[in-house]
Amino acid sequence: MGDEFGDYVSEFVNSTMTSLINDTLVENGPVVGATDPATLGYCGSGLKAFGDGYRGIHGYTSLVVCLFGCFANILNLIVLTRKEMINPTNAILTGLALADLLNMIEYMPYAVYMNYLTHRKTYGWALFVLTHSNFSQVCHTISIWLTVTLAVWRYIMVAMPLKSKTLCTMERSNKSGTPATTSAPVNATSTAAGQNGGAAEDKYIVNLSDLANDNPFLMTTNFWLYSVVIKIIPCIMLTVVSLRLINSLMEAKKRKDKLLAKRTGAANPAARNNNGVGGGHEPREQESGGSDRTTRMLLAVLLLFLITEFPQGLLGLLSGLLGDSFFKNCYIPLADLMDFFALLNSAINFILYCVMSKKFRETFVQVFHLNRLLKLRKQHRGANHHLISSPTTTRQLLSSSDAKEQTAV
C-alpha cells in the first residue's frame, strides 16, 4: 500500500496540473512528460525540457507576482474610487482592477498547495481545482472584455470628442461591464460540463467526463471557444482599435499644432508679452497634454495585453487544429510560463498608472497623506541648500573660524 501511495504521489506531481488562468485542465497521467517520438515532432524535446525546468520555479514566481498584484490592485481600487477620480474611463479601470484582484486572490492557494504542501488527492482539493478552473476563467474573461471596452471607449473620446459627451457617460460606463460579466460564465460552461471528480481508493482527480472522452468534437469545440472567442477575437479588436487610436492621436496633434501656429501668429505682441506664447491658452494646452498622457497609458495597457494574450490564443487555436499531440507537447510545456505572464499583466497596471497619469499620482499622494512627507523632504533639502549656499551663513562660519584661530594664538 505504501509503494502504491508513493507511485501515486509521483504520478500526481508529474501529471498535468495546468492553470492557464482561464482554462485549468487537470488530467491523470504524465501529459507533460510524454516522450513518444511520434508526438515530439511538433516542438521537439527541448521545449519539454524547458517546461519541466520552469515548472520548478513557477510556484515561487507566481506567488510573488500575486502578492504584489493583490496589494497593487487594492491601491488601484482605493485611488480610482475617490470622488475626484470618478469618470467613465476610471469606472472601467475600477472593474478591471477588481477582476484582476479576485483572479490573483483565488490563484494564491493553488500556487501554495502545488509547490509547498504535500499533495493528497482529496475530494476537497479536487473540488477546489474544479472551482479554480472556472472561477479564474470567468474573472480573466471579464478582464479581457473590459480591456476591449476600454480601448473602444478611449477611441470614441479621441476620434469623436463631440459625440463622446453623449456616448461615453457614467451610466453607459456602468452598463458596459454587463456583457462581459454575463458572457464569462457562458464561456466557462464548456469546461464545467466537461469535468467531474473521479474516485479511486478515496483519491480524487478532476478529469474529463465520459461524454467528453467519447466525443472528441466537444474537446475541439472547447479549444476553439477558448482560443477564438476569449483570445483571438479580443486581440484582433484591440489591434484594430489601437491602430485607429494612434492614427487619431497623430491627426489630432497635427490639427492642434496648426491651430496653435495660427493663434500665435495672429496674437499681437502685447498679448504675447502678457500671456506668453499662444495668447493665454496654457490651460487648454495642459488639458491636451493630460489627455495625451491618459491615451499613452491606455495604449501601454493594451500593448501589454496583446503580448500576453495573443500567444495563448494562437497555441490554443493550433491545439484545436492539430489535435492532442500538439496540445501535450507544445501547449502544456509553455502553460506555466503563459500563466505567469497573464498574472504579471494583471499586476503591473498600478505601475503604469503611477508613471503615466499625473492625476493618479496626485490623488495617490493625497489619499495616503504622502504630501506631508514630500513637504518635509523638500524643506529638509531647502534647509541644507540654504546652509551651504547662503553668503551670510558662510561669512558667519568664516568669522567664527577666524575668531577661534585668534583665540588659539
Tab-separated table of C-alpha atoms in Angstrom:
chain	number	residue	atom	x	y	z
A	1	MET	CA	0.000	0.000	0.000
A	2	GLY	CA	2.907	2.337	0.785
A	3	ASP	CA	4.529	1.679	-2.599
A	4	GLU	CA	1.231	2.347	-4.332
A	5	PHE	CA	0.836	5.633	-2.491
A	6	GLY	CA	4.416	6.633	-3.358
A	7	ASP	CA	3.846	5.847	-7.011
A	8	TYR	CA	0.580	7.701	-6.820
A	9	VAL	CA	2.194	10.849	-5.398
A	10	SER	CA	4.939	10.694	-8.034
A	11	GLU	CA	2.333	10.352	-10.752
A	12	PHE	CA	0.361	13.253	-9.293
A	13	VAL	CA	3.421	15.528	-9.224
A	14	ASN	CA	4.270	14.702	-12.836
A	15	SER	CA	0.699	14.873	-14.079
A	16	THR	CA	-0.820	17.788	-15.868
A	17	MET	CA	-1.998	20.372	-13.359
A	18	THR	CA	-2.031	23.425	-15.537
A	19	SER	CA	-3.928	26.583	-14.708
A	20	LEU	CA	-3.787	28.884	-17.840
A	21	ILE	CA	-5.725	31.413	-15.691
A	22	ASN	CA	-8.924	30.834	-17.598
A	23	ASP	CA	-8.917	27.169	-18.584
A	24	THR	CA	-7.490	24.801	-15.995
A	25	LEU	CA	-7.426	21.185	-17.083
A	26	VAL	CA	-6.339	18.538	-14.589
A	27	GLU	CA	-5.727	15.196	-16.143
A	28	ASN	CA	-4.451	11.939	-14.690
A	29	GLY	CA	-1.254	10.861	-16.394
A	30	PRO	CA	2.149	12.254	-17.340
A	31	VAL	CA	0.967	14.504	-20.149
A	32	VAL	CA	3.873	16.907	-19.845
A	33	GLY	CA	6.269	14.033	-19.580
A	34	ALA	CA	5.097	12.369	-22.767
A	35	THR	CA	8.194	11.302	-24.659
A	36	ASP	CA	6.739	9.344	-27.539
A	37	PRO	CA	8.983	10.189	-30.538
A	38	ALA	CA	5.940	10.148	-32.780
A	39	THR	CA	4.385	13.030	-30.863
A	40	LEU	CA	7.533	15.108	-30.296
A	41	GLY	CA	7.738	16.124	-33.944
A	42	TYR	CA	5.829	19.373	-33.476
A	43	CYS	CA	8.083	21.031	-30.906
A	44	GLY	CA	10.826	18.544	-30.049
A	45	SER	CA	12.201	17.503	-26.674
A	46	GLY	CA	13.826	20.887	-25.997
A	47	LEU	CA	10.518	22.592	-25.269
A	48	LYS	CA	9.526	19.782	-22.912
A	49	ALA	CA	12.818	20.194	-21.033
A	50	PHE	CA	12.209	23.936	-20.789
A	51	GLY	CA	8.701	23.368	-19.422
A	52	ASP	CA	9.960	20.891	-16.830
A	53	GLY	CA	12.706	23.296	-15.760
A	54	TYR	CA	10.468	26.335	-15.432
A	55	ARG	CA	7.856	24.372	-13.506
A	56	GLY	CA	10.341	24.125	-10.648
A	57	ILE	CA	10.330	27.898	-10.091
A	58	HIS	CA	6.827	28.751	-11.268
A	59	GLY	CA	5.321	28.430	-7.819
A	60	TYR	CA	7.722	30.977	-6.356
A	61	THR	CA	7.473	33.495	-9.192
A	62	SER	CA	3.689	33.296	-9.472
A	63	LEU	CA	3.244	33.690	-5.714
A	64	VAL	CA	5.459	36.805	-5.646
A	65	VAL	CA	3.543	38.324	-8.568
A	66	CYS	CA	0.197	37.512	-6.937
A	67	LEU	CA	1.200	39.096	-3.619
A	68	PHE	CA	2.396	42.253	-5.360
A	69	GLY	CA	-0.614	42.279	-7.684
A	70	CYS	CA	-3.131	41.970	-4.851
A	71	PHE	CA	-1.517	44.851	-2.978
A	72	ALA	CA	-1.260	46.979	-6.140
A	73	ASN	CA	-4.848	46.380	-7.238
A	74	ILE	CA	-6.141	47.218	-3.762
A	75	LEU	CA	-4.302	50.536	-4.083
A	76	ASN	CA	-5.832	50.974	-7.544
A	77	LEU	CA	-9.325	50.465	-6.162
A	78	ILE	CA	-8.730	52.891	-3.297
A	79	VAL	CA	-7.459	55.636	-5.617
A	80	LEU	CA	-9.832	55.104	-8.554
A	81	THR	CA	-12.916	55.224	-6.336
A	82	ARG	CA	-12.078	58.638	-4.857
A	83	LYS	CA	-14.636	61.320	-5.666
A	84	GLU	CA	-12.210	63.398	-7.739
A	85	MET	CA	-11.241	60.332	-9.819
A	86	ILE	CA	-14.746	59.233	-10.768
A	87	ASN	CA	-15.258	59.394	-14.534
A	88	PRO	CA	-16.355	56.911	-17.227
A	89	THR	CA	-12.828	55.734	-18.087
A	90	ASN	CA	-11.845	55.208	-14.453
A	91	ALA	CA	-15.085	53.306	-13.848
A	92	ILE	CA	-13.957	50.716	-16.399
A	93	LEU	CA	-10.458	50.683	-14.884
A	94	THR	CA	-12.044	50.036	-11.481
A	95	GLY	CA	-13.868	46.988	-12.815
A	96	LEU	CA	-10.646	45.805	-14.420
A	97	ALA	CA	-8.736	46.147	-11.133
A	98	LEU	CA	-11.447	44.257	-9.248
A	99	ALA	CA	-11.457	41.347	-11.723
A	100	ASP	CA	-7.650	41.109	-11.610
A	101	LEU	CA	-7.659	41.259	-7.803
A	102	LEU	CA	-10.155	38.402	-7.481
A	103	ASN	CA	-8.184	36.392	-10.020
A	104	MET	CA	-4.933	36.622	-8.057
A	105	ILE	CA	-6.534	36.113	-4.642
A	106	GLU	CA	-8.011	32.860	-5.917
A	107	TYR	CA	-4.773	31.784	-7.608
A	108	MET	CA	-2.581	32.022	-4.488
A	109	PRO	CA	-3.995	28.951	-2.657
A	110	TYR	CA	-3.486	26.943	-5.847
A	111	ALA	CA	0.157	28.053	-6.132
A	112	VAL	CA	0.855	27.419	-2.433
A	113	TYR	CA	-0.667	23.938	-2.462
A	114	MET	CA	1.034	22.854	-5.664
A	115	ASN	CA	4.503	23.981	-4.568
A	116	TYR	CA	4.691	23.965	-0.781
A	117	LEU	CA	2.240	21.390	0.594
A	118	THR	CA	2.039	17.611	0.461
A	119	HIS	CA	-0.128	16.536	-2.438
A	120	ARG	CA	-3.106	14.445	-1.402
A	121	LYS	CA	-5.869	13.798	-3.899
A	122	THR	CA	-8.709	14.553	-1.530
A	123	TYR	CA	-12.247	15.330	-2.565
A	124	GLY	CA	-11.876	18.870	-1.218
A	125	TRP	CA	-8.803	19.512	-3.359
A	126	ALA	CA	-10.485	18.126	-6.477
A	127	LEU	CA	-13.452	20.379	-5.787
A	128	PHE	CA	-11.144	23.376	-5.374
A	129	VAL	CA	-9.380	22.636	-8.679
A	130	LEU	CA	-12.729	22.434	-10.445
A	131	THR	CA	-13.785	25.732	-8.854
A	132	HIS	CA	-10.401	27.278	-9.645
A	133	SER	CA	-10.613	26.362	-13.321
A	134	ASN	CA	-13.981	28.027	-13.794
A	135	PHE	CA	-13.727	30.973	-11.404
A	136	SER	CA	-10.369	32.059	-12.824
A	137	GLN	CA	-11.745	31.685	-16.336
A	138	VAL	CA	-14.711	33.911	-15.501
A	139	CYS	CA	-12.528	36.603	-13.885
A	140	HIS	CA	-9.991	36.597	-16.694
A	141	THR	CA	-12.654	36.712	-19.397
A	142	ILE	CA	-14.250	39.705	-17.678
A	143	SER	CA	-10.825	41.370	-17.544
A	144	ILE	CA	-10.228	40.722	-21.242
A	145	TRP	CA	-13.520	42.180	-22.436
A	146	LEU	CA	-13.260	45.162	-20.103
A	147	THR	CA	-9.885	45.873	-21.702
A	148	VAL	CA	-11.528	45.761	-25.130
A	149	THR	CA	-14.288	48.071	-23.886
A	150	LEU	CA	-11.668	50.448	-22.508
A	151	ALA	CA	-9.933	50.655	-25.892
A	152	VAL	CA	-13.171	51.333	-27.769
A	153	TRP	CA	-14.159	53.897	-25.134
A	154	ARG	CA	-10.908	55.819	-25.486
A	155	TYR	CA	-11.090	55.737	-29.282
A	156	ILE	CA	-14.547	57.337	-29.187
A	157	MET	CA	-13.252	60.068	-26.868
A	158	VAL	CA	-10.291	60.871	-29.120
A	159	ALA	CA	-11.828	60.402	-32.583
A	160	MET	CA	-15.309	61.747	-31.817
A	161	PRO	CA	-14.920	64.250	-28.971
A	162	LEU	CA	-18.343	65.851	-29.501
A	163	LYS	CA	-20.257	62.573	-29.660
A	164	SER	CA	-18.278	61.179	-26.732
A	165	LYS	CA	-20.078	63.556	-24.369
A	166	THR	CA	-23.322	61.714	-25.051
A	167	LEU	CA	-21.923	58.241	-25.764
A	168	CYS	CA	-19.295	57.958	-23.013
A	169	THR	CA	-21.361	58.738	-19.941
A	170	MET	CA	-21.128	57.267	-16.443
A	171	GLU	CA	-24.403	55.422	-16.943
A	172	ARG	CA	-23.153	53.770	-20.125
A	173	SER	CA	-19.813	53.056	-18.471
A	174	ASN	CA	-21.504	51.183	-15.631
A	175	LYS	CA	-23.570	49.204	-18.122
A	176	SER	CA	-20.575	48.415	-20.345
A	177	GLY	CA	-19.352	45.775	-17.912
A	178	THR	CA	-22.631	43.858	-18.022
A	179	PRO	CA	-21.963	41.950	-21.301
A	180	ALA	CA	-18.526	40.854	-20.094
A	181	THR	CA	-19.885	39.758	-16.723
A	182	THR	CA	-22.792	37.789	-18.179
A	183	SER	CA	-20.885	36.194	-21.070
A	184	ALA	CA	-17.953	34.970	-18.958
A	185	PRO	CA	-19.903	32.192	-17.176
A	186	VAL	CA	-21.212	31.029	-20.549
A	187	ASN	CA	-17.640	30.650	-21.778
A	188	ALA	CA	-16.835	28.616	-18.667
A	189	THR	CA	-19.714	26.160	-19.064
A	190	SER	CA	-17.819	24.115	-21.642
A	191	THR	CA	-15.125	23.421	-19.067
A	192	ALA	CA	-17.553	22.904	-16.190
A	193	ALA	CA	-19.712	20.489	-18.161
A	194	GLY	CA	-16.660	18.548	-19.306
A	195	GLN	CA	-15.124	17.832	-15.912
A	196	ASN	CA	-16.073	15.751	-12.935
A	197	GLY	CA	-14.480	14.155	-9.900
A	198	GLY	CA	-13.427	10.538	-10.194
A	199	ALA	CA	-12.569	8.449	-7.120
A	200	ALA	CA	-10.100	5.530	-6.789
A	201	GLU	CA	-9.311	4.297	-3.279
A	202	ASP	CA	-10.549	7.550	-1.771
A	203	LYS	CA	-8.323	9.590	-4.104
A	204	TYR	CA	-9.953	12.159	-6.333
A	205	ILE	CA	-8.927	13.874	-9.544
A	206	VAL	CA	-10.640	16.287	-11.905
A	207	ASN	CA	-10.932	14.607	-15.261
A	208	LEU	CA	-12.931	14.691	-18.459
A	209	SER	CA	-16.385	13.212	-18.323
A	210	ASP	CA	-17.316	10.112	-20.277
A	211	LEU	CA	-19.300	12.340	-22.617
A	212	ALA	CA	-16.179	14.333	-23.487
A	213	ASN	CA	-13.992	11.237	-23.817
A	214	ASP	CA	-16.494	9.612	-26.165
A	215	ASN	CA	-16.924	12.784	-28.253
A	216	PRO	CA	-13.588	14.364	-29.266
A	217	PHE	CA	-15.574	17.040	-31.090
A	218	LEU	CA	-16.523	18.542	-27.712
A	219	MET	CA	-12.863	18.902	-26.771
A	220	THR	CA	-12.083	20.512	-30.124
A	221	THR	CA	-15.027	22.880	-29.688
A	222	ASN	CA	-13.698	23.855	-26.280
A	223	PHE	CA	-10.301	24.708	-27.777
A	224	TRP	CA	-11.929	26.824	-30.470
A	225	LEU	CA	-14.162	28.597	-27.982
A	226	TYR	CA	-11.205	29.312	-25.712
A	227	SER	CA	-8.760	30.411	-28.398
A	228	VAL	CA	-11.069	32.267	-30.790
A	229	VAL	CA	-13.770	33.824	-28.600
A	230	ILE	CA	-11.716	34.522	-25.469
A	231	LYS	CA	-8.314	35.243	-27.040
A	232	ILE	CA	-8.072	35.790	-30.807
A	233	ILE	CA	-11.153	37.985	-31.329
A	234	PRO	CA	-10.305	40.375	-28.454
A	235	CYS	CA	-6.704	40.608	-29.679
A	236	ILE	CA	-7.817	41.453	-33.222
A	237	MET	CA	-10.270	44.035	-31.928
A	238	LEU	CA	-7.607	45.581	-29.703
A	239	THR	CA	-5.098	45.716	-32.541
A	240	VAL	CA	-7.553	47.442	-34.891
A	241	VAL	CA	-8.775	49.896	-32.262
A	242	SER	CA	-5.231	50.652	-31.071
A	243	LEU	CA	-4.049	51.433	-34.609
A	244	ARG	CA	-7.077	53.650	-35.187
A	245	LEU	CA	-6.427	55.346	-31.861
A	246	ILE	CA	-2.796	56.049	-32.713
A	247	ASN	CA	-3.830	57.421	-36.110
A	248	SER	CA	-6.452	59.663	-34.480
A	249	LEU	CA	-3.872	60.939	-31.996
A	250	MET	CA	-1.451	61.850	-34.785
A	251	GLU	CA	-4.158	63.672	-36.736
A	252	ALA	CA	-5.364	65.492	-33.622
A	253	LYS	CA	-1.817	66.593	-32.824
A	254	LYS	CA	-1.371	67.979	-36.336
A	255	ARG	CA	-4.607	69.938	-36.038
A	256	LYS	CA	-3.573	71.340	-32.655
A	257	ASP	CA	-0.169	72.372	-33.976
A	258	LYS	CA	-1.742	74.188	-36.935
A	259	LEU	CA	-4.314	75.889	-34.725
A	260	LEU	CA	-1.662	76.942	-32.229
A	261	ALA	CA	0.523	78.322	-35.018
A	262	LYS	CA	-2.369	80.398	-36.381
A	263	ARG	CA	-3.249	81.761	-32.954
A	264	THR	CA	0.369	82.591	-32.203
A	265	GLY	CA	0.773	84.408	-35.499
A	266	ALA	CA	-2.473	86.351	-35.061
A	267	ALA	CA	-1.733	87.406	-31.479
A	268	ASN	CA	-0.315	90.923	-31.047
A	269	PRO	CA	2.996	91.463	-29.266
A	270	ALA	CA	1.321	92.924	-26.167
A	271	ALA	CA	-0.841	89.840	-25.775
A	272	ARG	CA	2.183	87.597	-26.174
A	273	ASN	CA	4.122	89.585	-23.595
A	274	ASN	CA	1.261	89.465	-21.106
A	275	ASN	CA	0.060	85.921	-21.661
A	276	GLY	CA	3.072	84.157	-23.118
A	277	VAL	CA	3.259	82.350	-26.438
A	278	GLY	CA	-0.197	81.322	-27.533
A	279	GLY	CA	-2.070	84.289	-26.112
A	280	GLY	CA	-3.166	82.723	-22.836
A	281	HIS	CA	-4.070	79.194	-23.988
A	282	GLU	CA	-1.828	77.457	-21.461
A	283	PRO	CA	-4.689	75.768	-19.535
A	284	ARG	CA	-6.022	74.296	-22.764
A	285	GLU	CA	-2.545	73.014	-23.659
A	286	GLN	CA	-2.202	71.458	-20.205
A	287	GLU	CA	-5.587	69.772	-20.654
A	288	SER	CA	-4.460	68.448	-24.024
A	289	GLY	CA	-1.246	67.135	-22.520
A	290	GLY	CA	-3.209	65.329	-19.797
A	291	SER	CA	-5.443	63.715	-22.400
A	292	ASP	CA	-2.414	62.557	-24.383
A	293	ARG	CA	-0.825	61.072	-21.258
A	294	THR	CA	-4.024	59.168	-20.490
A	295	THR	CA	-4.144	57.784	-24.004
A	296	ARG	CA	-0.476	56.741	-23.859
A	297	MET	CA	-1.176	54.969	-20.583
A	298	LEU	CA	-4.092	53.075	-22.113
A	299	LEU	CA	-2.023	52.159	-25.169
A	300	ALA	CA	0.644	50.714	-22.853
A	301	VAL	CA	-2.023	48.650	-21.092
A	302	LEU	CA	-3.343	47.405	-24.437
A	303	LEU	CA	0.116	46.552	-25.786
A	304	LEU	CA	0.939	44.531	-22.690
A	305	PHE	CA	-2.378	42.742	-23.070
A	306	LEU	CA	-1.627	41.779	-26.680
A	307	ILE	CA	1.825	40.441	-25.791
A	308	THR	CA	0.285	38.331	-23.032
A	309	GLU	CA	-2.914	37.027	-24.590
A	310	PHE	CA	-2.183	36.520	-28.289
A	311	PRO	CA	0.336	33.643	-27.841
A	312	GLN	CA	-2.178	31.768	-25.674
A	313	GLY	CA	-4.888	32.189	-28.272
A	314	LEU	CA	-2.620	31.112	-31.117
A	315	LEU	CA	-1.409	27.988	-29.308
A	316	GLY	CA	-4.974	27.131	-28.314
A	317	LEU	CA	-6.125	27.507	-31.913
A	318	LEU	CA	-3.318	25.266	-33.168
A	319	SER	CA	-4.201	22.713	-30.493
A	320	GLY	CA	-7.728	22.595	-31.852
A	321	LEU	CA	-6.471	22.243	-35.427
A	322	LEU	CA	-3.566	19.825	-34.909
A	323	GLY	CA	-5.002	17.718	-32.132
A	324	ASP	CA	-3.929	16.237	-28.825
A	325	SER	CA	-0.270	15.698	-29.757
A	326	PHE	CA	0.352	19.406	-30.305
A	327	PHE	CA	-1.500	20.249	-27.099
A	328	LYS	CA	0.578	17.843	-24.997
A	329	ASN	CA	3.987	18.617	-26.461
A	330	CYS	CA	3.722	22.316	-27.366
A	331	TYR	CA	0.937	23.916	-25.339
A	332	ILE	CA	1.436	22.219	-21.968
A	333	PRO	CA	5.217	22.901	-21.645
A	334	LEU	CA	4.539	26.627	-22.111
A	335	ALA	CA	1.388	26.737	-19.973
A	336	ASP	CA	3.054	27.755	-16.706
A	337	LEU	CA	5.058	30.490	-18.428
A	338	MET	CA	1.943	31.880	-20.125
A	339	ASP	CA	0.239	31.666	-16.756
A	340	PHE	CA	2.999	33.794	-15.227
A	341	PHE	CA	2.762	36.488	-17.911
A	342	ALA	CA	-1.017	36.643	-17.544
A	343	LEU	CA	-0.605	37.191	-13.802
A	344	LEU	CA	2.089	39.789	-14.449
A	345	ASN	CA	-0.228	41.620	-16.820
A	346	SER	CA	-2.842	41.790	-14.066
A	347	ALA	CA	-0.323	43.042	-11.507
A	348	ILE	CA	1.607	45.892	-13.115
A	349	ASN	CA	-1.197	48.214	-14.193
A	350	PHE	CA	-0.596	50.108	-10.932
A	351	ILE	CA	2.939	50.940	-12.097
A	352	LEU	CA	1.625	52.163	-15.453
A	353	TYR	CA	-0.931	54.398	-13.754
A	354	CYS	CA	1.719	55.918	-11.476
A	355	VAL	CA	4.201	56.500	-14.291
A	356	MET	CA	1.816	57.878	-16.912
A	357	SER	CA	-1.080	59.502	-15.036
A	358	LYS	CA	-0.339	62.717	-13.160
A	359	LYS	CA	-3.871	62.817	-11.755
A	360	PHE	CA	-3.481	59.292	-10.382
A	361	ARG	CA	-0.179	60.207	-8.702
A	362	GLU	CA	-1.632	63.364	-7.165
A	363	THR	CA	-4.668	61.507	-5.812
A	364	PHE	CA	-2.483	58.676	-4.512
A	365	VAL	CA	-0.297	61.157	-2.614
A	366	GLN	CA	-3.357	62.930	-1.234
A	367	VAL	CA	-5.217	59.782	-0.151
A	368	PHE	CA	-2.273	58.300	1.731
A	369	HIS	CA	-1.125	61.679	3.122
A	370	LEU	CA	2.245	61.417	1.441
A	371	ASN	CA	2.242	65.162	0.737
A	372	ARG	CA	3.405	65.819	4.294
A	373	LEU	CA	6.398	63.569	3.809
A	374	LEU	CA	7.166	65.219	0.478
A	375	LYS	CA	6.941	68.692	2.045
A	376	LEU	CA	9.245	67.693	4.907
A	377	ARG	CA	11.695	66.255	2.408
A	378	LYS	CA	11.644	69.446	0.327
A	379	GLN	CA	12.062	71.588	3.445
A	380	HIS	CA	14.978	69.455	4.561
A	381	ARG	CA	16.626	69.787	1.158
A	382	GLY	CA	15.945	73.533	1.128
A	383	ALA	CA	17.460	73.970	4.589
A	384	ASN	CA	20.600	72.102	3.576
A	385	HIS	CA	20.869	74.118	0.380
A	386	HIS	CA	20.413	77.408	2.289
A	387	LEU	CA	23.018	76.382	4.831
A	388	ILE	CA	25.560	75.618	2.138
A	389	SER	CA	24.883	78.444	-0.308
A	390	SER	CA	23.826	81.384	1.905
A	391	PRO	CA	26.521	84.164	1.858
A	392	THR	CA	25.513	85.311	5.350
A	393	THR	CA	25.888	81.830	6.758
A	394	THR	CA	29.229	81.416	5.003
A	395	ARG	CA	30.553	84.705	6.427
A	396	GLN	CA	29.376	83.714	9.890
A	397	LEU	CA	31.157	80.385	9.630
A	398	LEU	CA	34.352	82.057	8.384
A	399	SER	CA	34.283	84.762	11.082
A	400	SER	CA	33.654	82.145	13.731
A	401	SER	CA	36.575	80.136	12.423
A	402	ASP	CA	38.857	83.228	12.424
A	403	ALA	CA	37.826	84.078	15.980
A	404	LYS	CA	38.680	80.586	17.137
A	405	GLU	CA	42.085	80.781	15.437
A	406	GLN	CA	42.865	84.165	17.062
A	407	THR	CA	41.857	82.837	20.479
A	408	ALA	CA	44.070	79.835	19.996
A	409	VAL	CA	47.029	82.073	19.044
